[in-house]
Coordinates of C-alpha atoms and ligand atoms in Angstrom, one line a residue:
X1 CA 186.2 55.4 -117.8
X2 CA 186.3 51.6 -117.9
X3 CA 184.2 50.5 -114.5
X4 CA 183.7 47.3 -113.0
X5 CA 181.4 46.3 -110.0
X6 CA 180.8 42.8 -108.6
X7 CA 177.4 42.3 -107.5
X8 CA 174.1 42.6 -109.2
X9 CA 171.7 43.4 -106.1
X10 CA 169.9 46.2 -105.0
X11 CA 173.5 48.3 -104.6
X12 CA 175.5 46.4 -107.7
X13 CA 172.6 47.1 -110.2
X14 CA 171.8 50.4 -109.3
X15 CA 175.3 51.4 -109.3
X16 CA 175.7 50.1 -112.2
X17 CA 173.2 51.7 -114.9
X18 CA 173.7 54.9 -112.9
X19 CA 177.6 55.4 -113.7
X20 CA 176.6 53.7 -117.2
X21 CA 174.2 56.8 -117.7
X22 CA 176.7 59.7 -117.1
X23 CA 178.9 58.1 -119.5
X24 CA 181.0 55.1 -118.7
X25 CA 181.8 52.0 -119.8
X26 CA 180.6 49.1 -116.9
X27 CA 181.6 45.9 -116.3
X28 CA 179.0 44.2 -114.0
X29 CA 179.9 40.8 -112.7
X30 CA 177.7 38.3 -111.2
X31 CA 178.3 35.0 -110.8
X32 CA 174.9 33.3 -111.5
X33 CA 174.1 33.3 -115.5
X34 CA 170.9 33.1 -114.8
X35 CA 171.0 36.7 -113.4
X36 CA 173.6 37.4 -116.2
X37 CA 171.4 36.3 -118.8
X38 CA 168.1 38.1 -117.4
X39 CA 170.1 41.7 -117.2
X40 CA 171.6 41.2 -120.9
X41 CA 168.1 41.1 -122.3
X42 CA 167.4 43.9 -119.9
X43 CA 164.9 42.6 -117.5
X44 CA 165.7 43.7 -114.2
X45 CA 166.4 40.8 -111.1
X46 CA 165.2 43.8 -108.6
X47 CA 162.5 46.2 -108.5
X48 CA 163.2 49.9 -108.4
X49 CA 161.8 52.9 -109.8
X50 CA 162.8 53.4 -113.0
X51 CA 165.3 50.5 -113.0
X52 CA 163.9 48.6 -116.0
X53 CA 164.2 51.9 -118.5
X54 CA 167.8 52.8 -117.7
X55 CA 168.7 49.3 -118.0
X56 CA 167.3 49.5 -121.2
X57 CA 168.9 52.4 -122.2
X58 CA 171.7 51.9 -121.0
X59 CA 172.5 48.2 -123.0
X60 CA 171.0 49.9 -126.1
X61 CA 173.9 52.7 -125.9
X62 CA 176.3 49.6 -125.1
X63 CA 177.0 51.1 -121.9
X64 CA 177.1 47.9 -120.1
X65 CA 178.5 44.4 -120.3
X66 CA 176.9 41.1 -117.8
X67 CA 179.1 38.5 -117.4
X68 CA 179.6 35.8 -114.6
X69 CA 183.4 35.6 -116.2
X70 CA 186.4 37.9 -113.9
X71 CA 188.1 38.3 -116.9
X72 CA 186.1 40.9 -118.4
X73 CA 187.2 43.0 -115.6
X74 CA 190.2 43.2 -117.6
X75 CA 191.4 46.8 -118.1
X76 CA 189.3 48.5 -115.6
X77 CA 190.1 51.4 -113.7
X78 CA 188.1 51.0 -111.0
X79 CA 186.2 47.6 -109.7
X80 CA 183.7 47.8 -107.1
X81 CA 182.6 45.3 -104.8
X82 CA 178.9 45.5 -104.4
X83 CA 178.4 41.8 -103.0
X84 CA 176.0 41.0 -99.6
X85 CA 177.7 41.3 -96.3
X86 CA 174.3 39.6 -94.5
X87 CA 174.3 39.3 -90.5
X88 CA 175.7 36.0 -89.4
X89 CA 173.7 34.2 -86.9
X90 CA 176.5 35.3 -84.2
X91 CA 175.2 39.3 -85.7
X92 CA 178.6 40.3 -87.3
X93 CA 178.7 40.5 -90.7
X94 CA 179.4 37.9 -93.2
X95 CA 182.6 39.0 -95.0
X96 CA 183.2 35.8 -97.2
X97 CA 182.1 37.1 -100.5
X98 CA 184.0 40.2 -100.4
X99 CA 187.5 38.1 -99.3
X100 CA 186.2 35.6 -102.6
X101 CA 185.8 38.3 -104.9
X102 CA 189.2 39.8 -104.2
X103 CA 190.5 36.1 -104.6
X104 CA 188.6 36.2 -108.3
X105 CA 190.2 40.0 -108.9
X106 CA 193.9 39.7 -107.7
X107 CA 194.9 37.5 -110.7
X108 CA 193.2 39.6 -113.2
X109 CA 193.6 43.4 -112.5
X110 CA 196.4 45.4 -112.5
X111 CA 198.3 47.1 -109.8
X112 CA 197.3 50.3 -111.0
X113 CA 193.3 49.6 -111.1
X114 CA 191.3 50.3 -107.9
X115 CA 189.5 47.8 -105.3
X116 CA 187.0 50.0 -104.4
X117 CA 184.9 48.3 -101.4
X118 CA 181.0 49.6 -101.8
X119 CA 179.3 47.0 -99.2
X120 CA 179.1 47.7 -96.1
X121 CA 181.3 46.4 -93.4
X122 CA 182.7 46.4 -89.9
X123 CA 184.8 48.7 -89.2
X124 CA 188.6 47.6 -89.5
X125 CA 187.4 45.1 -92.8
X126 CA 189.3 47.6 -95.5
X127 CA 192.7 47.8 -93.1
X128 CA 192.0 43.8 -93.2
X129 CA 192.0 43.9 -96.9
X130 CA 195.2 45.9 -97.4
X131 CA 197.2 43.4 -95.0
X132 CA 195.4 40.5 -96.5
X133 CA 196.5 42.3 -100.5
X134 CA 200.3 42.6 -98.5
X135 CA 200.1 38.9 -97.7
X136 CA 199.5 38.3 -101.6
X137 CA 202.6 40.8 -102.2
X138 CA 199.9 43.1 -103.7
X139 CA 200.3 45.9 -101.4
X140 CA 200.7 48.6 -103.9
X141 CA 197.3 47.3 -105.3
X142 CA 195.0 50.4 -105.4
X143 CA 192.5 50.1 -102.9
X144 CA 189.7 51.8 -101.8
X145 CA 186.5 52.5 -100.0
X146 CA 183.1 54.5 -101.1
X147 CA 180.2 53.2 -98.9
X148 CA 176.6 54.3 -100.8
X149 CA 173.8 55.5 -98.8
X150 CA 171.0 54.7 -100.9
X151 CA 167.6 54.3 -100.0
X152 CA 165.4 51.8 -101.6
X153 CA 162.9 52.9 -103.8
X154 CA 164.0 56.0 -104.4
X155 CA 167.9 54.4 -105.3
X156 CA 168.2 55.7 -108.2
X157 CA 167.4 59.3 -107.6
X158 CA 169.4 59.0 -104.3
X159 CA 172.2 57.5 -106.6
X160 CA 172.2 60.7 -108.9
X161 CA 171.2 63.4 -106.9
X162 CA 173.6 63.1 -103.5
X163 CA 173.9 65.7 -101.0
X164 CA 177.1 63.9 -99.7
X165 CA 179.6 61.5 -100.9
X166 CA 182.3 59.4 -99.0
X167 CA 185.9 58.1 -100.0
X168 CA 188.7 56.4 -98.6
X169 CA 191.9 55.4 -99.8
X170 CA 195.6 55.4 -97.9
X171 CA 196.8 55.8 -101.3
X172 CA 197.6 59.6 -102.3
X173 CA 195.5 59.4 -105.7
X174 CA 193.1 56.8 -104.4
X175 CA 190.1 59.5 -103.4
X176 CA 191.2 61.7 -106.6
X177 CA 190.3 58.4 -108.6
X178 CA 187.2 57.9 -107.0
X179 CA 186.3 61.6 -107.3
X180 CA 187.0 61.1 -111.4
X181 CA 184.1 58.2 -111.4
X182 CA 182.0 60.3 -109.8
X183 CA 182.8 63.4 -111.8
X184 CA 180.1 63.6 -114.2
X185 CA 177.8 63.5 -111.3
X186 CA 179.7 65.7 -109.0
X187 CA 179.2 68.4 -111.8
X188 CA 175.2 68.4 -111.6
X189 CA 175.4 68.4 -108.4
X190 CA 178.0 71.6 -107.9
X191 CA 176.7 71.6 -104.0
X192 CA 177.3 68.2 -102.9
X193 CA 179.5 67.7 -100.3
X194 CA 182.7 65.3 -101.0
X195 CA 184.6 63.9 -97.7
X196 CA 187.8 62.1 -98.1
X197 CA 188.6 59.9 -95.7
X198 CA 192.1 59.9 -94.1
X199 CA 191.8 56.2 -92.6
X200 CA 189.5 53.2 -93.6
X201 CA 187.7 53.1 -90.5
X202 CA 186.3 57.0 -90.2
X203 CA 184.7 56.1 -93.7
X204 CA 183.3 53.0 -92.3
X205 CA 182.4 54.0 -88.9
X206 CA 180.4 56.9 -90.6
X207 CA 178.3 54.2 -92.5
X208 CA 177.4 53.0 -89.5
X209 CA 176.8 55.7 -87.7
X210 CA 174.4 57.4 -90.2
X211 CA 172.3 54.1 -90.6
X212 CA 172.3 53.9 -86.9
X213 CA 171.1 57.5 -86.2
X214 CA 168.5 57.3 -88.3
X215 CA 167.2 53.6 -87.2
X216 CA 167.7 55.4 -83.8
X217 CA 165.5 58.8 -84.5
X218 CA 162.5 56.3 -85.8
X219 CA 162.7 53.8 -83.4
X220 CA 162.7 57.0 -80.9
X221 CA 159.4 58.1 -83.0
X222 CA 157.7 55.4 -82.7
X223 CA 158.3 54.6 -78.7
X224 CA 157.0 58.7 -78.9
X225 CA 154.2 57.6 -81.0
X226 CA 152.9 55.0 -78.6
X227 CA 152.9 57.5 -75.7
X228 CA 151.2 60.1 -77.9
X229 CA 148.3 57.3 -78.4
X230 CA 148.3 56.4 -74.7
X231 CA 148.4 59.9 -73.4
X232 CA 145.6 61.5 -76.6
X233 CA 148.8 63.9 -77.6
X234 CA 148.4 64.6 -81.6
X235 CA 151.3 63.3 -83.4
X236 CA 150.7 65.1 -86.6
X237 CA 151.0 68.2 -84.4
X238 CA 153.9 67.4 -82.8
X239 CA 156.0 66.1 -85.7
X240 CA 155.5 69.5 -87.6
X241 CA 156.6 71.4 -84.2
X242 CA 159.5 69.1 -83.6
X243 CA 160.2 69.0 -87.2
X244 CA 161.0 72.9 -87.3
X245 CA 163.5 72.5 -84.6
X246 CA 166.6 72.7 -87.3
X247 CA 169.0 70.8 -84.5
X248 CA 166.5 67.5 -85.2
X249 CA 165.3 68.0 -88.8
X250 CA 161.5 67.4 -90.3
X251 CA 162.9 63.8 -91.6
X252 CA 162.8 60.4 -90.1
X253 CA 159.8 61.7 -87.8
X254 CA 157.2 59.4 -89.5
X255 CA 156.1 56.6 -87.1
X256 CA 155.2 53.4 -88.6
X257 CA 155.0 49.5 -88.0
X258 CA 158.9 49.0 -87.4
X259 CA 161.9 49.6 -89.3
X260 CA 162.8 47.3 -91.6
X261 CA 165.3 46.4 -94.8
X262 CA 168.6 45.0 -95.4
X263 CA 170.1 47.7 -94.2
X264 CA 169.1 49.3 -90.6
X265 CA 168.8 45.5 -88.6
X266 CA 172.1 44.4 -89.9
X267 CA 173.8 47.6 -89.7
X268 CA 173.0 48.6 -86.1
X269 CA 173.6 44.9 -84.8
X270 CA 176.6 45.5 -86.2
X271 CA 177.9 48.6 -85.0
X272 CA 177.2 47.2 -81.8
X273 CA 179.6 43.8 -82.5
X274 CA 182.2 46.8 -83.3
X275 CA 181.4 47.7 -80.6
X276 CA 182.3 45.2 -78.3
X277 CA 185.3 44.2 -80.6
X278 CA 186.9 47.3 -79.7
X279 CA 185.6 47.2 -75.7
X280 CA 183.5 50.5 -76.6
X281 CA 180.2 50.4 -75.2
X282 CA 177.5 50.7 -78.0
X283 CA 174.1 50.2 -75.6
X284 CA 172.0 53.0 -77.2
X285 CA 172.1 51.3 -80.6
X286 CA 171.8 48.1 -78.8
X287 CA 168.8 49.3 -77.3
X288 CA 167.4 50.6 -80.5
X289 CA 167.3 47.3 -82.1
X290 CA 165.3 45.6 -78.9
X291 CA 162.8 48.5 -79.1
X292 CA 162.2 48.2 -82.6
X293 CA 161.5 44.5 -82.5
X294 CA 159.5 45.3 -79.2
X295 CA 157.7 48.1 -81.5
X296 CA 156.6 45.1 -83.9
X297 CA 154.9 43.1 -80.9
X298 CA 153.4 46.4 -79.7
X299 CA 152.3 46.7 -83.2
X300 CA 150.3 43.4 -83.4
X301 CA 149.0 43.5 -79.5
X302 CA 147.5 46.8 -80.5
X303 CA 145.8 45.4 -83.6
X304 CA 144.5 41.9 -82.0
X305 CA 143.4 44.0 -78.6
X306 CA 141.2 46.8 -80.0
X307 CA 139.7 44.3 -82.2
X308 CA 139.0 41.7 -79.3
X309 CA 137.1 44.8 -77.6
X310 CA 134.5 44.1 -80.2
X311 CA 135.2 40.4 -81.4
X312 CA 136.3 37.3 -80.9
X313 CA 139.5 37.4 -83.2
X314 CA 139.9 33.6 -83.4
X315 CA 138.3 32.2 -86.9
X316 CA 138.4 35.4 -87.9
X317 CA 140.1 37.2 -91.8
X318 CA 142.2 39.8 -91.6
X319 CA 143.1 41.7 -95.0
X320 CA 146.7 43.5 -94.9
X321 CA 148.0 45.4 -97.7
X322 CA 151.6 45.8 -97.8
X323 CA 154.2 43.3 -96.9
X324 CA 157.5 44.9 -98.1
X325 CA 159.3 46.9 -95.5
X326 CA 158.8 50.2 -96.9
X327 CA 157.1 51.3 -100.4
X328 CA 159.0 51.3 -103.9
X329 CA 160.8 48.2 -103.4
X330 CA 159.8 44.7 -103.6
X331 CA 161.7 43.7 -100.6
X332 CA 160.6 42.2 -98.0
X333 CA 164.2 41.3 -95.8
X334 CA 163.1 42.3 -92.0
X335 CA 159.8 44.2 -92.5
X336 CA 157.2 44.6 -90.2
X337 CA 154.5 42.6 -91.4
X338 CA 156.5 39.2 -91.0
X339 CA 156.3 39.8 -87.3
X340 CA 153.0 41.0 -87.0
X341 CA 151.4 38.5 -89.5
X342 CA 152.6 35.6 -87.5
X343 CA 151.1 37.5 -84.5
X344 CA 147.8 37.2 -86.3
X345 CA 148.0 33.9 -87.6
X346 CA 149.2 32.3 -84.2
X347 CA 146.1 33.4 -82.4
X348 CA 144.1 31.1 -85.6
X349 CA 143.3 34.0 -88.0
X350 CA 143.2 34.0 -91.5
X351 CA 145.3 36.1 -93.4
X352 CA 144.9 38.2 -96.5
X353 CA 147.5 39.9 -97.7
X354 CA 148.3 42.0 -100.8
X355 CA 151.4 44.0 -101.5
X356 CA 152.2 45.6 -105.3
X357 CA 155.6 44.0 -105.8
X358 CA 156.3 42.2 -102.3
X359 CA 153.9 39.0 -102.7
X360 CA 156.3 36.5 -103.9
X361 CA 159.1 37.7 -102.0
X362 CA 157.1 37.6 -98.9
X363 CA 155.4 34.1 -99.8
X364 CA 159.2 32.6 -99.5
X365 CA 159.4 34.2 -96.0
X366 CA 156.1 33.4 -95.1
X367 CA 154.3 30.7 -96.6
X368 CA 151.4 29.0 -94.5
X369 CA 148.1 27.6 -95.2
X370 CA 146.2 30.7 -93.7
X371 CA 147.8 33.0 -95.3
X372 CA 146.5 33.9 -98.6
X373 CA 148.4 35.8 -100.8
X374 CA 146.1 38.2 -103.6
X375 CA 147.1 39.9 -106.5
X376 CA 144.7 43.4 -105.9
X377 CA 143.7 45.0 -102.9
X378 CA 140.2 44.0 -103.4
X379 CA 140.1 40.3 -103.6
X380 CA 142.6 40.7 -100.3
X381 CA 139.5 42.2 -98.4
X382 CA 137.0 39.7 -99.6
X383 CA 134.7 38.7 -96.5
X384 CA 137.5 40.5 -94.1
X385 CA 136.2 41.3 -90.7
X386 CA 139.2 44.1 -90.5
X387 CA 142.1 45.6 -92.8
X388 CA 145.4 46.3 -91.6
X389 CA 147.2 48.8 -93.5
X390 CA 151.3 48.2 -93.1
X391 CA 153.2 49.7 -96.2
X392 CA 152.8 53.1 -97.3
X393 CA 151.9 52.1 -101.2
X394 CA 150.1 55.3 -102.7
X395 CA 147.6 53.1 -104.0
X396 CA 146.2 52.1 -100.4
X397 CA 144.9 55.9 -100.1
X398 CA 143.0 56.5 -103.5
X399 CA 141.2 53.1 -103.0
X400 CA 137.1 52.8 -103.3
X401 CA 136.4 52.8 -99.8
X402 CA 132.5 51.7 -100.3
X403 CA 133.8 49.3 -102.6
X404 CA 135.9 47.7 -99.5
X405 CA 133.1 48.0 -97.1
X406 CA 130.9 45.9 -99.7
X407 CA 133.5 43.6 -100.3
X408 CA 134.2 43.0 -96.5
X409 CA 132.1 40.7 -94.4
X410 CA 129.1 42.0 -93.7
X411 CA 129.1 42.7 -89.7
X412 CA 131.2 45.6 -88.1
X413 CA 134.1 46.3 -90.4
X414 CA 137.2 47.5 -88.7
X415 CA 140.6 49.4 -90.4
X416 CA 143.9 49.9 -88.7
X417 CA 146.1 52.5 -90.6
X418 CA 150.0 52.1 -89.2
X419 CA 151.1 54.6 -91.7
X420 CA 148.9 57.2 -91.6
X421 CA 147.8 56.8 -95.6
X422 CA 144.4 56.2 -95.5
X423 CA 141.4 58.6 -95.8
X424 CA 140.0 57.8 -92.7
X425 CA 136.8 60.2 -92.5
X426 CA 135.8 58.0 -95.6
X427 CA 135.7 54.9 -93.5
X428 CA 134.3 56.4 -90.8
X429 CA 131.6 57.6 -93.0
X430 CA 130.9 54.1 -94.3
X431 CA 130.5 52.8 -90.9
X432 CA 134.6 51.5 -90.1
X433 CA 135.7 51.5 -86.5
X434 CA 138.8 53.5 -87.2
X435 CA 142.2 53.0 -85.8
X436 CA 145.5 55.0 -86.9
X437 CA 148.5 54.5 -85.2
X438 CA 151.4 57.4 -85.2
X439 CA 150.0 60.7 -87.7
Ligands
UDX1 C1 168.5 53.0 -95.5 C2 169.2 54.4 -95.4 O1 168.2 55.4 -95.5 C3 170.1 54.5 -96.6 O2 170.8 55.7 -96.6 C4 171.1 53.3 -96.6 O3 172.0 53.4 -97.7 C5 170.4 52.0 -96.6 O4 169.4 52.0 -95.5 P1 166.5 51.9 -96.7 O5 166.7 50.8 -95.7 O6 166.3 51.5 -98.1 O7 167.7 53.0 -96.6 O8 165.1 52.6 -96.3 P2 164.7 53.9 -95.5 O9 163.9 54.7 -96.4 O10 165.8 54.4 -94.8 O11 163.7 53.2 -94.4 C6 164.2 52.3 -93.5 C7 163.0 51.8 -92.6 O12 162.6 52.9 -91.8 C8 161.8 51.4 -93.4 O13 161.2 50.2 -92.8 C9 160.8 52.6 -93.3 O14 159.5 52.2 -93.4 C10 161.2 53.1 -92.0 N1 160.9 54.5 -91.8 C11 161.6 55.4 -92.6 C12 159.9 54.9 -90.9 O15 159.3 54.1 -90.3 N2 159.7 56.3 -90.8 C13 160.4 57.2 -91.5 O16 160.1 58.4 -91.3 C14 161.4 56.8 -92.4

């Protein structure tokens, strides 16, 4: 099939060389040529795992077409919308690229080929697109809806391998032509589970509802966490207990600095605009964003109070290593470490940070003379009085650790481990005051 998606981000792109991998023909529109020109010689404008060789591949088998030109959309069966929907300062969702890129489409496609909406938005946007399609005298366009619940990182895999996928369409063969797309991977994956939707909004609210629930069941961790530190219960312990309980699942459980992304902040502030739209009250998600951001704060107090039982923390260099919001992504939207390195740097510390693929990203969010962006984990720990450990990178726990107590400053060196990565016993044994928070 002849596909289309608008958008080249972390949703566009992926989508993109995945459905150009089991066989069709995309279309992938983005309006910047300097994005356009950067994916036709197959360097990738995101990180992901894997991303760069199946972009590769996937222009060497002519599988894919960039353009920043509408018109190429031409003959499409399906276009996707894959454009940003960020928070607007008032928390709902920005809607104006999606509403533009129909404006781009209408004049080009045909009745017959599908709008299928892939970003996520409120609930009620899709019914807001058919009337606005109506308005145009387009309302026998095809339209549709098929959110993706990717995770970064690991998007590609999630992409391929689903447990679950999610359409909508008012239109009888509208979820039979989204079911076609996904075909090829709908037959290596013989047990996932399809759900069409019979109105726009169950599809939508169940975005929602699964991005919530799970920025809801680590949030919950995490408040847990705290009182497992204050009260000397073993999280490791209890995760694997609680985790056995098939009702809650053994996923999600892993406490950590704070949730962070693109998706869980703007998704669960939200849910909760929906839900004052529709006079429905939403206080447990609302709740879940507060705590989280409180979780951040809690994060940093702990940090600059243990050390301060030993120190004075002002003047003092603290190494971190990660700054993206989670590992396998270079993104760095909402994570943790924003927070809790401004936490450190206003009490007049200097910072050392290191992340794999999050430095430059992070530098554009963060960028302050005490902050010192390195390019290994090493030269971030040079003459460090601590290290604060905040994205679960695989490369953190098979470090040297005599080689970081050497390369620390040469007093009492002190590690804080918020993902519960690090060999600890090791820096025990070279002489660290150690400090894990969660497992
Ligand atoms: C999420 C959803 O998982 C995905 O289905 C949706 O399509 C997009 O939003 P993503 O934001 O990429 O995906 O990352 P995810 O792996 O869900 O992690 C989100 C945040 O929760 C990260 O900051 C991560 O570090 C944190 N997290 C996740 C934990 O702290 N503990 C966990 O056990 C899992």
């Amino acid at each position: 099939m002849k596909i289309g998606i608008i958008g080249t981000g972390y949703v566009g792109l992926v989508s993109t060389v995945c459905f150009a991998s089991v066989g069709h023909t995309l279309v992938s529109i983005d309006r910047r040529d300097i994005i356009v020109d950067s994916l036709t010689r197959g360097i990738p404008t995101i990180y992901e795992e894997n991303m760069e060789s199946m972009l590769q591949n996937t222009i060497a088998s002519k599988s894919i077409t960039f353009s920043s030109d509408f018109n190429a959309l031409k003959d499409c069966e399906v276009v996707f919308l894959a454009v940003g929907t960020p928070s607007l300062p008032n928390g709902h969702a920005d809607l104006s690229q999606v509403f533009s890129a129909i404006d781009s489409l209408l004049p080009i496609v045909s009745l017959q080929t599908m709008i299928a909406v892939r970003s996520t938005v409120p609930v009620g946007t899709i019914s807001r697109i058919r009337n606005y399609l109506a308005s145009q005298g387009k309302q026998a366009q095809m339209l549709g809806f098929c959110p993706e619940f990717l995770r970064e990182g690991v998007a590609i895999s999630d992409f391929l391998n689903p447990s679950y996928l999610v359409f909508a369409s008012e239109q009888k063969e509208g979820c039979l032509l989204l079911q076609k797309v996904y075909q090829p991977i709908i037959d290596k994956n013989p047990e996932v589970k399809i759900v069409c939707c019979t109105t726009y909004e169950t599809a939508e609210l169940t975005k929602y509802t699964i991005n919530s629930f799970l920025a809801t069941k680590i949030t919950f961790m995490n408040q847990i966490a705290q009182l497992a530190q204050s009260s000397g219960a073993d999280m490791s312990q209890l995760i694997s207990a609680i985790g056995a309980d098939r009702r809650i699942g053994d996923m999600f459980l892993t406490p950590g600095p704070g949730f962070g992304g693109s998706c869980f902040p703007k998704d669960t502030l939200s849910l909760v605009k929906c839900g004052i739209s529709y006079g429905v009250d939403m206080s447990v998600v609302e709740a879940v964003n507060h705590a989280n951001e409180r979780h951040k704060e809690y994060v940093a107090s702990w940090i600059l109070e243990e050390l301060e039982k030993h120190v004075y923390v002002e003047g003092k260099t603290i190494a971190v290593w990660g700054l993206t919001f989670k590992a396998g992504t270079d993104d760095v939207r909402d994570s943790a470490a924003i927070k809790i390195i401004r936490s450190l740097l206003i009490r007049n510390i200097k910072v050392r940070a290191y992340d794999p693929k999050g430095n430059q990203n992070f530098q554009q969010q963060v960028g302050t003379p005490n902050l010192v962006l390195c390019s290994t984990p090493i030269e971030a720990i040079i003459n460090a009085d601590a290290l604060v450990v905040l994205t679960e990178w695989p490369e953190f726990s098979k470090v040297d650790v005599s080689l970081v107590k050497s390369s620390m400053n040469g007093t009492q060196p002190f590690v804080f481990d918020t993902r519960g990565i690090l060999p600890l016993q090791d820096f025990k044994q070279q002489g660290f005051i150690t400090y894990k928070f969660g497992i």
